[in-house]
Short mmCIF file of C-alpha atoms in Angstrom, two decimals:
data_model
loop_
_atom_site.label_atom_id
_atom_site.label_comp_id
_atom_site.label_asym_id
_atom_site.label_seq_id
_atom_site.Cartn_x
_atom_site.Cartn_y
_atom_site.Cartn_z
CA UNK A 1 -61.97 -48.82 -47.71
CA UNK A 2 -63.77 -46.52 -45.08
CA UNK A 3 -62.39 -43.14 -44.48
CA UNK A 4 -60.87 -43.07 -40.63
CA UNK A 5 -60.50 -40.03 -38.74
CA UNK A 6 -59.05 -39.38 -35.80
CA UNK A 7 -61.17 -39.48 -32.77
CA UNK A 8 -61.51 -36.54 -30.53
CA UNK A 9 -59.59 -36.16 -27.35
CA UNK A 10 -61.91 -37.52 -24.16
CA UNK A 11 -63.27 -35.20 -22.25
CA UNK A 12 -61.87 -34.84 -18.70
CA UNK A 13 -63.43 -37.52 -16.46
CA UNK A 14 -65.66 -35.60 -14.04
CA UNK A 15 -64.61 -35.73 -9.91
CA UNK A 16 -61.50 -37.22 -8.81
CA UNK A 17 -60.83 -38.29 -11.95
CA UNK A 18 -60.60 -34.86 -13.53
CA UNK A 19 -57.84 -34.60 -10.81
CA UNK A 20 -56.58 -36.95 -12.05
CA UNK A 21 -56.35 -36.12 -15.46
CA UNK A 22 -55.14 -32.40 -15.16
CA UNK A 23 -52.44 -33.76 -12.94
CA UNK A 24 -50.78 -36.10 -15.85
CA UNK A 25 -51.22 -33.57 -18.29
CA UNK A 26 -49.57 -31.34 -16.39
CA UNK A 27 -46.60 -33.73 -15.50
CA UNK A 28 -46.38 -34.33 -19.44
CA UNK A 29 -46.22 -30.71 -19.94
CA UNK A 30 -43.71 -30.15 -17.15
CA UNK A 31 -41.55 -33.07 -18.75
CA UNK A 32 -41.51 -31.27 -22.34
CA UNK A 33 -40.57 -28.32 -20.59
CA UNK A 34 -37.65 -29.81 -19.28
CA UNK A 35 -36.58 -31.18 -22.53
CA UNK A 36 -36.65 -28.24 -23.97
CA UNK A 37 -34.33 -26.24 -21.39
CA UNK A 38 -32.13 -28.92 -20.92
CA UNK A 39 -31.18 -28.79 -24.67
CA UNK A 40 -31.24 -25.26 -24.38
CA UNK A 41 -28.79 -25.10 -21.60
CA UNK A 42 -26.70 -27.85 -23.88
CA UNK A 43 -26.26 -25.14 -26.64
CA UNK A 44 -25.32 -22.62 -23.81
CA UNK A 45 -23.07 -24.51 -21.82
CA UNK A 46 -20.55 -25.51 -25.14
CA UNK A 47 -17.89 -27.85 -23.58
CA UNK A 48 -19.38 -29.33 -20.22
CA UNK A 49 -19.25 -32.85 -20.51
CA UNK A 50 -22.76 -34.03 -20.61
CA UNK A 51 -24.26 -35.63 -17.61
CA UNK A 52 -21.06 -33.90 -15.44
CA UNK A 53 -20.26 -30.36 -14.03
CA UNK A 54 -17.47 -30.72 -15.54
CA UNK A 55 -15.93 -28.23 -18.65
CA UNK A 56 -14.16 -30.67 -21.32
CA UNK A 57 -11.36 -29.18 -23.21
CA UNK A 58 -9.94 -31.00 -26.01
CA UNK A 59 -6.56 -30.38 -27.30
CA UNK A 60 -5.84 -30.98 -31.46
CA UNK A 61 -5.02 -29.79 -34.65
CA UNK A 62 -3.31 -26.49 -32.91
CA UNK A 63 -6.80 -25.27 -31.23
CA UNK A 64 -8.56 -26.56 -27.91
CA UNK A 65 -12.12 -27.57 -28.26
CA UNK A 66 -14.49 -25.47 -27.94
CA UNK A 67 -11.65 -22.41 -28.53
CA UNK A 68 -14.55 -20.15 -26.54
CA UNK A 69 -15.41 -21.32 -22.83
CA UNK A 70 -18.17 -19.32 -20.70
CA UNK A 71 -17.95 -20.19 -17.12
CA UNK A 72 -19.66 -18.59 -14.11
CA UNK A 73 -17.50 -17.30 -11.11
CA UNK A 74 -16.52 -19.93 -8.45
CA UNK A 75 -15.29 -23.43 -8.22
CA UNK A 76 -15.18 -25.03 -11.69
CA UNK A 77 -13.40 -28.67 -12.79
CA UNK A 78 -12.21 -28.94 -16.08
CA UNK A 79 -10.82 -31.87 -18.07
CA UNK A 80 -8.40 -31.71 -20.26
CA UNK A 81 -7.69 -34.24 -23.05
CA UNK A 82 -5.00 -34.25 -24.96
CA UNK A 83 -5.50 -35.77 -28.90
CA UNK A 84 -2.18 -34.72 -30.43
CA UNK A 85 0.89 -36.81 -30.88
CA UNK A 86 3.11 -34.43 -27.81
CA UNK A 87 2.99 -34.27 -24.26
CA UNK A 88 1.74 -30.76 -24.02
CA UNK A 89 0.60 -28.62 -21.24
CA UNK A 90 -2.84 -26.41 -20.53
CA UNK A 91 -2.70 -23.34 -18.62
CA UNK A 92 -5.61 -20.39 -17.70
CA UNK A 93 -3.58 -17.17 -18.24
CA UNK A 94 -4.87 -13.83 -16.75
CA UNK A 95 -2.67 -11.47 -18.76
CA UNK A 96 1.11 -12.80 -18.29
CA UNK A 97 0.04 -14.59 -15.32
CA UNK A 98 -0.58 -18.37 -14.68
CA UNK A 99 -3.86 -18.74 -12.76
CA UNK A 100 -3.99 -22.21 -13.29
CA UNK A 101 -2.06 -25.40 -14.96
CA UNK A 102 -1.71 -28.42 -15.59
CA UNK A 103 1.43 -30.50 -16.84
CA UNK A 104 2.71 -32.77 -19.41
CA UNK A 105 -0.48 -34.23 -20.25
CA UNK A 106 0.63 -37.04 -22.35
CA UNK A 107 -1.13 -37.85 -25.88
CA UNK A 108 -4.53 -39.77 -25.72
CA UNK A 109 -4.85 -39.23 -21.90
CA UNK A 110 -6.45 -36.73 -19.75
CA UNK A 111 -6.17 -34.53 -16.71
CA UNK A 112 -8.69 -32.97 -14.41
CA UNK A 113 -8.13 -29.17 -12.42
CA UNK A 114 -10.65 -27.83 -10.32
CA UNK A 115 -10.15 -23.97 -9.66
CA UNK A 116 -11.89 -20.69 -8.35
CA UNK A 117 -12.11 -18.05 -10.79
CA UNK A 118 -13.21 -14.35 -10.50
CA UNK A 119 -15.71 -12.78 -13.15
CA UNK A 120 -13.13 -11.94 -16.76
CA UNK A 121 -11.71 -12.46 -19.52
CA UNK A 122 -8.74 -15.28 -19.47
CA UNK A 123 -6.59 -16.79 -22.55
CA UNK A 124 -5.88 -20.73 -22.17
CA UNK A 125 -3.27 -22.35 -24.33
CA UNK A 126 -3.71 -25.19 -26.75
CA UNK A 127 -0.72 -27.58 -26.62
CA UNK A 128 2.13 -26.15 -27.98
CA UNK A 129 3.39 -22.57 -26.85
CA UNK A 130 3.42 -21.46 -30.48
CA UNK A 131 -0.64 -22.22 -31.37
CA UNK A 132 -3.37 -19.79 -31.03
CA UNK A 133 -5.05 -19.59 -27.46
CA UNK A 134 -8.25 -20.11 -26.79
CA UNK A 135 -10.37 -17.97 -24.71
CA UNK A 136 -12.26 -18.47 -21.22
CA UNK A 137 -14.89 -15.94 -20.20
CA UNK A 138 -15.91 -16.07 -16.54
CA UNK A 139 -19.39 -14.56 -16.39
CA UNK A 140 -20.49 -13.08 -12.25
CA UNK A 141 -22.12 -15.63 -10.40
CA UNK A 142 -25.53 -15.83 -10.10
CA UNK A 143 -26.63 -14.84 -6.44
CA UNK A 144 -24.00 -11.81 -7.12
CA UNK A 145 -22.70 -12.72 -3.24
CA UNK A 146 -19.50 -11.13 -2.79
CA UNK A 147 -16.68 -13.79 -1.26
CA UNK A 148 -15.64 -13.05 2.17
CA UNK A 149 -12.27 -11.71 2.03
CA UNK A 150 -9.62 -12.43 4.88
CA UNK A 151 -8.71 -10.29 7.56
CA UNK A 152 -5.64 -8.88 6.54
CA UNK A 153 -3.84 -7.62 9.32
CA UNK A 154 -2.53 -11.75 10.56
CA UNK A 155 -1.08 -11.92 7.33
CA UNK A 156 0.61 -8.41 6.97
CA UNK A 157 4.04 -10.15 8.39
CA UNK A 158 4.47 -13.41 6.38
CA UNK A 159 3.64 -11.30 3.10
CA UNK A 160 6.28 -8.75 3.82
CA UNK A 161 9.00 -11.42 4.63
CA UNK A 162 7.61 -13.28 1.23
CA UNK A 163 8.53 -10.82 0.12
CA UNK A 164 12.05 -10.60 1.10
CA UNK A 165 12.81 -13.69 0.59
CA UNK A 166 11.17 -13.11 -3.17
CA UNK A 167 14.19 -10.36 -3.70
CA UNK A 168 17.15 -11.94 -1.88
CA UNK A 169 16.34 -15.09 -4.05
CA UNK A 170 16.17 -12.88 -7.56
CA UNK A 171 19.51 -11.76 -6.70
CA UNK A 172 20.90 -14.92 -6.15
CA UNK A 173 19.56 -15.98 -9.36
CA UNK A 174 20.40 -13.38 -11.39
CA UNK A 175 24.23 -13.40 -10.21
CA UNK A 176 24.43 -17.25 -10.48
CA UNK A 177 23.20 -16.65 -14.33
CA UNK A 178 25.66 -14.16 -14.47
CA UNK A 179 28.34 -16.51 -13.60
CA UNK A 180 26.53 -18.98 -15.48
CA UNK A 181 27.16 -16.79 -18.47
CA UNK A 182 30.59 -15.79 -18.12
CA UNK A 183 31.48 -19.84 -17.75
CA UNK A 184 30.56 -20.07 -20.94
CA UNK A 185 31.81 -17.47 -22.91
CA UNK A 186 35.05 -18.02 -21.59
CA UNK A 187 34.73 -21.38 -23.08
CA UNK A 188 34.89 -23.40 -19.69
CA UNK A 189 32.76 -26.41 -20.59
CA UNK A 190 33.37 -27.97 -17.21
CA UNK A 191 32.93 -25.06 -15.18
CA UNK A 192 29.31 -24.03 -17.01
CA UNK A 193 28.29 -27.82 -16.19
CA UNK A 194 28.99 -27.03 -12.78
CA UNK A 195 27.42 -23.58 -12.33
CA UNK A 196 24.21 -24.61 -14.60
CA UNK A 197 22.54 -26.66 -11.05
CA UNK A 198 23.64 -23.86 -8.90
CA UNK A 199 21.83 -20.94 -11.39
CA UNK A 200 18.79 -23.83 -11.34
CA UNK A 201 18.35 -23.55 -7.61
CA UNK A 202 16.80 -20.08 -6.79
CA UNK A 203 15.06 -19.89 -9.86
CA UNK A 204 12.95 -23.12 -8.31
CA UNK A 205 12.50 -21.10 -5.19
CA UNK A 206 10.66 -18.56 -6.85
CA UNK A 207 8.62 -21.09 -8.44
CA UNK A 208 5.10 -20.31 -6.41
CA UNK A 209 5.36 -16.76 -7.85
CA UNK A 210 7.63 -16.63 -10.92
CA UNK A 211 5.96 -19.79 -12.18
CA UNK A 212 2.80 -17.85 -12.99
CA UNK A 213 4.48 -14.87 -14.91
CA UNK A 214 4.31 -16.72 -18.33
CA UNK A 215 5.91 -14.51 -20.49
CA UNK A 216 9.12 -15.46 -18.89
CA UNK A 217 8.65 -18.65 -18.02
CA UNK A 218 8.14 -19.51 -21.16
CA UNK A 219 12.18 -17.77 -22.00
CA UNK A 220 13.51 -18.65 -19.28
CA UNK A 221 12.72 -22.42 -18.68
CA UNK A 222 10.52 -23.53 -21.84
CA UNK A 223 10.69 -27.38 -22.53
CA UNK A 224 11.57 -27.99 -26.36
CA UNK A 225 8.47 -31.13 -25.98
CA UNK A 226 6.00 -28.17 -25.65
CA UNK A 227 7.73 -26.46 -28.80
CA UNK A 228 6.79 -27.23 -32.64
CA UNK A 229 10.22 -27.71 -33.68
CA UNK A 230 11.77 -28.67 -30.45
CA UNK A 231 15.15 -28.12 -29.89
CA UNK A 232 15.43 -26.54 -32.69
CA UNK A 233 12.83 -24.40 -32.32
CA UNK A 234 13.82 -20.42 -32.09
CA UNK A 235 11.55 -20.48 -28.86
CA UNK A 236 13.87 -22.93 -26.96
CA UNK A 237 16.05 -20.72 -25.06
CA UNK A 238 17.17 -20.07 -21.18
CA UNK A 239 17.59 -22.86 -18.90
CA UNK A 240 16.96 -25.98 -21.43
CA UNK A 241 18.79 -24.88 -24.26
CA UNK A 242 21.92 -24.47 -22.14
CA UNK A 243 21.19 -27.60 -20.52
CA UNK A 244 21.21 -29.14 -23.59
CA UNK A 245 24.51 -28.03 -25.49
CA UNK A 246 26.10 -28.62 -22.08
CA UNK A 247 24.76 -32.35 -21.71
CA UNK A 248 23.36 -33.22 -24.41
CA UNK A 249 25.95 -32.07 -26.98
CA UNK A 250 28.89 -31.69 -24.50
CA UNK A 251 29.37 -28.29 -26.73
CA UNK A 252 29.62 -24.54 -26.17
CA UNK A 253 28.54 -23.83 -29.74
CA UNK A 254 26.08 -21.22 -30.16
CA UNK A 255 25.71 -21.01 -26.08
CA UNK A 256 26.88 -17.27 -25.82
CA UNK A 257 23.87 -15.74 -27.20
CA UNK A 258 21.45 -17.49 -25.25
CA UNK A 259 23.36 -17.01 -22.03
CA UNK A 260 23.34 -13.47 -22.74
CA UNK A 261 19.67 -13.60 -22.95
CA UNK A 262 19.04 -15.86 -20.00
CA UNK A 263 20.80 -13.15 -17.84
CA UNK A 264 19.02 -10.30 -18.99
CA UNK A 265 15.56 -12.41 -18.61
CA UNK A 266 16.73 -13.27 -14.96
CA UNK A 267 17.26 -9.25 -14.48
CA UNK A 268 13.85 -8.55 -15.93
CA UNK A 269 12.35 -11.02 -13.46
CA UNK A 270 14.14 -9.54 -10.36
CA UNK A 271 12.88 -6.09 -11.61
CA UNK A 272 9.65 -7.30 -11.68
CA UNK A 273 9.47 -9.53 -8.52
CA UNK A 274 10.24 -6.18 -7.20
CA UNK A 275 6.66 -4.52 -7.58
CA UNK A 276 4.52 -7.63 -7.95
CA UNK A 277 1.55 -7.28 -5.49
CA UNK A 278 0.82 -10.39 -3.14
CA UNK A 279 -2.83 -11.37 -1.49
CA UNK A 280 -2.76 -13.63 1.50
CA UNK A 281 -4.03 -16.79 -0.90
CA UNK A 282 -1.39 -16.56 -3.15
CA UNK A 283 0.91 -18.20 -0.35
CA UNK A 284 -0.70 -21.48 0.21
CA UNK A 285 -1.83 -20.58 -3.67
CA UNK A 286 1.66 -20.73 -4.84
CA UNK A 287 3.04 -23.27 -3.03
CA UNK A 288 0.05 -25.81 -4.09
CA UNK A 289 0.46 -24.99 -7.67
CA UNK A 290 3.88 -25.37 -7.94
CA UNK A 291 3.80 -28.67 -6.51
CA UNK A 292 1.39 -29.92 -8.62
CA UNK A 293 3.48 -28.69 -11.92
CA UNK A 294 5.90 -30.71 -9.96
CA UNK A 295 3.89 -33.78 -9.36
CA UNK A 296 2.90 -33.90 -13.21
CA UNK A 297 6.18 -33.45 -14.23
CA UNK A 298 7.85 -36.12 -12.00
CA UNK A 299 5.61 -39.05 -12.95
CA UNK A 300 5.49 -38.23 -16.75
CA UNK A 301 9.47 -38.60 -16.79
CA UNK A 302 11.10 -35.08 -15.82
CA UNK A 303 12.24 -31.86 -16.99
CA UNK A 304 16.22 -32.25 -17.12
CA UNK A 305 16.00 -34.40 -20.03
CA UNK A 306 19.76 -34.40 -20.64
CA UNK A 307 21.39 -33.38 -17.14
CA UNK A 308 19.02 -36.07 -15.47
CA UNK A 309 19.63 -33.78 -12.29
CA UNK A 310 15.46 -33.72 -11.61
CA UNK A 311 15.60 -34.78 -8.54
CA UNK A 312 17.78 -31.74 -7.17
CA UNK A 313 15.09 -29.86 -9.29
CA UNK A 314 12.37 -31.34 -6.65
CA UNK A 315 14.58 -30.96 -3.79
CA UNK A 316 14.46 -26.55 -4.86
CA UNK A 317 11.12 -26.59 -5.65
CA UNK A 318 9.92 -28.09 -2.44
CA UNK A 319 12.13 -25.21 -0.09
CA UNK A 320 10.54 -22.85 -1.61
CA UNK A 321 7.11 -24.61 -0.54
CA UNK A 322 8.51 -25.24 2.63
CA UNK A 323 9.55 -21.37 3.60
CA UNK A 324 5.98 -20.72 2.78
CA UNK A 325 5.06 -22.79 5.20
CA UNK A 326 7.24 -21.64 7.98
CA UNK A 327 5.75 -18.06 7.10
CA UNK A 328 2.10 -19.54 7.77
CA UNK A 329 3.32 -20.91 10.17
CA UNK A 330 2.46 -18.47 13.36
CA UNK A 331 -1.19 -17.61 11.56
CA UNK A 332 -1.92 -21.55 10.91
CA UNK A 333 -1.24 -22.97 14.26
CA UNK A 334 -3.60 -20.69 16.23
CA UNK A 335 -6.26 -20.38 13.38
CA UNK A 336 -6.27 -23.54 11.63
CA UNK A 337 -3.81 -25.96 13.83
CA UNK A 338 -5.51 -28.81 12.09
CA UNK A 339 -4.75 -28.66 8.29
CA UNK A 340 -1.51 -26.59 9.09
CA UNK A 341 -0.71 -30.17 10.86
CA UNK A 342 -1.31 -31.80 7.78
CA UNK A 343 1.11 -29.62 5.79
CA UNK A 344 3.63 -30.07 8.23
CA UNK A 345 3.24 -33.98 8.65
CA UNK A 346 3.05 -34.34 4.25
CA UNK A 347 5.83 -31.35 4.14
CA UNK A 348 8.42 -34.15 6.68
CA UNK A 349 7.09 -37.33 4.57
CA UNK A 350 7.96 -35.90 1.27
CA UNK A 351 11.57 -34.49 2.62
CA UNK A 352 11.95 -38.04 3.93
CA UNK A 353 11.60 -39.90 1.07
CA UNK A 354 13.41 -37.74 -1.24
CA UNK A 355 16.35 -37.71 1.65
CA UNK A 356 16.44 -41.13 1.20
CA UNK A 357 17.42 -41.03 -2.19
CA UNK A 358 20.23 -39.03 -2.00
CA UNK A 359 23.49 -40.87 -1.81
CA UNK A 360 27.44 -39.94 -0.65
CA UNK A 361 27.63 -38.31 -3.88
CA UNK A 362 24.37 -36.50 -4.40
CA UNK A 363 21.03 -37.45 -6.44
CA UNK A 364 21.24 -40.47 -8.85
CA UNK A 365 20.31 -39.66 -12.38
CA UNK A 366 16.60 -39.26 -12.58
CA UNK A 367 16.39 -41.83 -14.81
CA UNK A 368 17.70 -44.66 -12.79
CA UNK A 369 14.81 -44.26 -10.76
CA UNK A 370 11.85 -46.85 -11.60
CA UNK A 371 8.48 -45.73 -12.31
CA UNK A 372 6.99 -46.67 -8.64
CA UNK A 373 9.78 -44.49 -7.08
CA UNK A 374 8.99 -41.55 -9.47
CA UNK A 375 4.79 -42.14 -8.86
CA UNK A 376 5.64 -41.86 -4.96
CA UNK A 377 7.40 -38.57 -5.03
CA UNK A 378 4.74 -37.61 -7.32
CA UNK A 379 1.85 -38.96 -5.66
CA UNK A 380 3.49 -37.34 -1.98
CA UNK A 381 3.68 -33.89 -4.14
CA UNK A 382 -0.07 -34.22 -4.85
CA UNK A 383 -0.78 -35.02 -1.17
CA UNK A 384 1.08 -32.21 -0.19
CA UNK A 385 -0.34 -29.54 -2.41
CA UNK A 386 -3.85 -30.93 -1.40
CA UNK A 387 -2.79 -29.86 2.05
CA UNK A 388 -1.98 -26.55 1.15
CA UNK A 389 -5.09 -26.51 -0.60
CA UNK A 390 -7.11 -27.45 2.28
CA UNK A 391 -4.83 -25.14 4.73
CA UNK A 392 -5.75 -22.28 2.22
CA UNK A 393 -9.69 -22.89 2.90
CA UNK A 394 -9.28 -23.53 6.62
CA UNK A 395 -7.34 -20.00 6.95
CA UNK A 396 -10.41 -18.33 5.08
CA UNK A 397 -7.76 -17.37 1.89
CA UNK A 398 -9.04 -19.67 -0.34
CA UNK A 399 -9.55 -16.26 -2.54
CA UNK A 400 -10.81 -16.14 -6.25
CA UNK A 401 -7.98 -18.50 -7.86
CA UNK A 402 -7.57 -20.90 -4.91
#
């Protein structure tokens, strides 16, 4: 057997073949290059689905996947799937506060939120209210351009009467929790049954701002499906745990102490609804988010699991979208007439339909409703908080969070 050696490279043809040459080595080089940073930016850019700007978070075994998220500022999607056995929901928390959300995400499915987030340091949750959060670190964007902010002056009068309207509507609550409460320590069953819709109304009006303060949210109207233990988990208090000795149990038992702190939970909220600081976006803001939460949970089934009184649920949540929108209103009809149409014209659609529900006697039970009649109110609510959305760019407020 002869001995073989390798021969040595060619030389580089000479003329325009040397051209030639240099120019496919230097595409081969170019193309290793690129290997190499895009598996470098794979390492770097932990939970971006590949081949997609989008950031993947997977919910399971009491921790989201990855648990760390870097981000830079602006517009980013995420997906969230959801591989435990419970409808759970995902939120981006900036202390207390709710910057973005997304509902009842059922097991083995997923849902997609695209937001705008400002350079920081956010928690995010990881199914149930009880687990560990995660953490999501938005890093400044690149070109370091600062985002033109609004003029501030047009919207100087709809904030202030937001504003009103926040504090007339904490009052209400907080007195209709008070009678709430009394109902049922003076043992009137029927009476408590009565009052517990009325107590559920203003709270749903505050939903665009008390929505995002998740500290008492989460007392005040926590689902027991996002709790380990559900309803008998020490976490399920305020509105559902009434709800449910009332409805489900037809029982007062053990009611007292929870009422007592469901009133002093609605106090805290009016006290702090009271300072809270509003920027024009967080109008528009608000209202879209709280109509998606709304969307989400009307298709996956509701949130008065034993009253069945959802859709008087929707019919609160969407006035309080709705006096938004008549604040806009003198701003969006000179500066953005077009998308403010679109509000308007979604805002009538949705009242129509759910209008056309309601019988002699009120709402049916939520759950006489078939599934196409709960995905169109859903689907409307989407459409609708899209429109905000789009109102919210078109009014140049579409801030940090929009």
């Amino acid at each position: 057997m002869t001995d073989q050696h390798p021969s040595p490279p060619p030389s580089p043809p000479a003329g325009s073949n040397r051209v030639l040459w240099w120019g496919a080595a230097g595409s081969g080089l170019l193309m290793l290059a690129g290997l190499g940073a895009f598996a470098y930016a794979s390492q770097v850019a932990a939970g971006r689905s590949a081949g997609a700007d989008i950031v993947t978070v997977t919910l399971a075994d009491k921790v989201c996947q990855p648990n760390e998220i870097r981000v830079p500022a602006g517009a980013t999607s995420f997906r969230i799937v959801n591989q435990t056995d419970r409808a759970v929901e995902w939120e981006i928390l900036d202390g207390v506060m709710v910057v973005e959300e997304r509902e009842n995400i059922a097991p083995g499915l997923s849902q997609t939120l695209t937001t705008r987030l400002k350079p920081g340091t956010y928690a995010i949750t990881c199914g149930l209210l009880s687990n560990p959060r995660g953490q999501l670190v938005v890093t400044p964007a690149s070109d370091n351009a600062a985002p033109e902010r609004p003029a501030l002056l047009a919207f100087v009068g709809p904030l202030a009467e937001y504003q009103v309207y926040l504090a007339l509507e904490a009052r209400d609550f907080t007195r209709k929790a008070e009678a709430l409460g009394e109902a049922i320590r003076a043992g009137d069953l029927a009476k408590a049954k009565a009052l517990y819709g009325e107590a559920r109304a203003p709270y749903l009006h505050l939903a665009p701002v008390a929505g995002r303060m998740a500290d008492l949210a989460n007392t005040i109207d926590p689902l027991a499906t996002y709790l380990e233990k559900r309803e008998a988990d020490p976490a399920f208090t305020g509105f559902h745990r009434i709800e449910y000795g009332l409805f489900a149990r037809s029982s007062l038992d053990g009611l007292a102490p929870v009422a007592q702190k469901f009133e002093a939970d609605a106090e805290t909220l009016r006290a702090r609804l009271r300072t809270v600081k509003l920027a024009p976006d967080d109008l528009a803001n608000g209202a879209a988010r709280s109509l998606r939460a709304l969307a989400d949970t009307t298709a996956g089934g509701g949130t008065e699991l034993y009253a069945r009184t959802d859709l008087a649920d929707f019919e609160a949540v969407l006035a309080g979208a709705a006096k938004i929108a008549t604040l806009l209103k003198p701003v969006a009809e000179e500066a953005a007439p077009q998308p403010f149409a679109s509000v308007d014209a979604r805002l009538s659609a949705l009242r129509a339909r759910l209008a056309a529900l309601e019988g002699p006697s009120g709402f049916p039970a939520f759950d006489t409703l078939g599934a196409a009649q709960r995905e169109a109110l859903a689907s409307d609510a989407r459409a609708l908080a899209e429109s905000f959305d789009q109102l919210n760019t078109a009014l140049g407020t579409a801030g940090d969070n929009a």
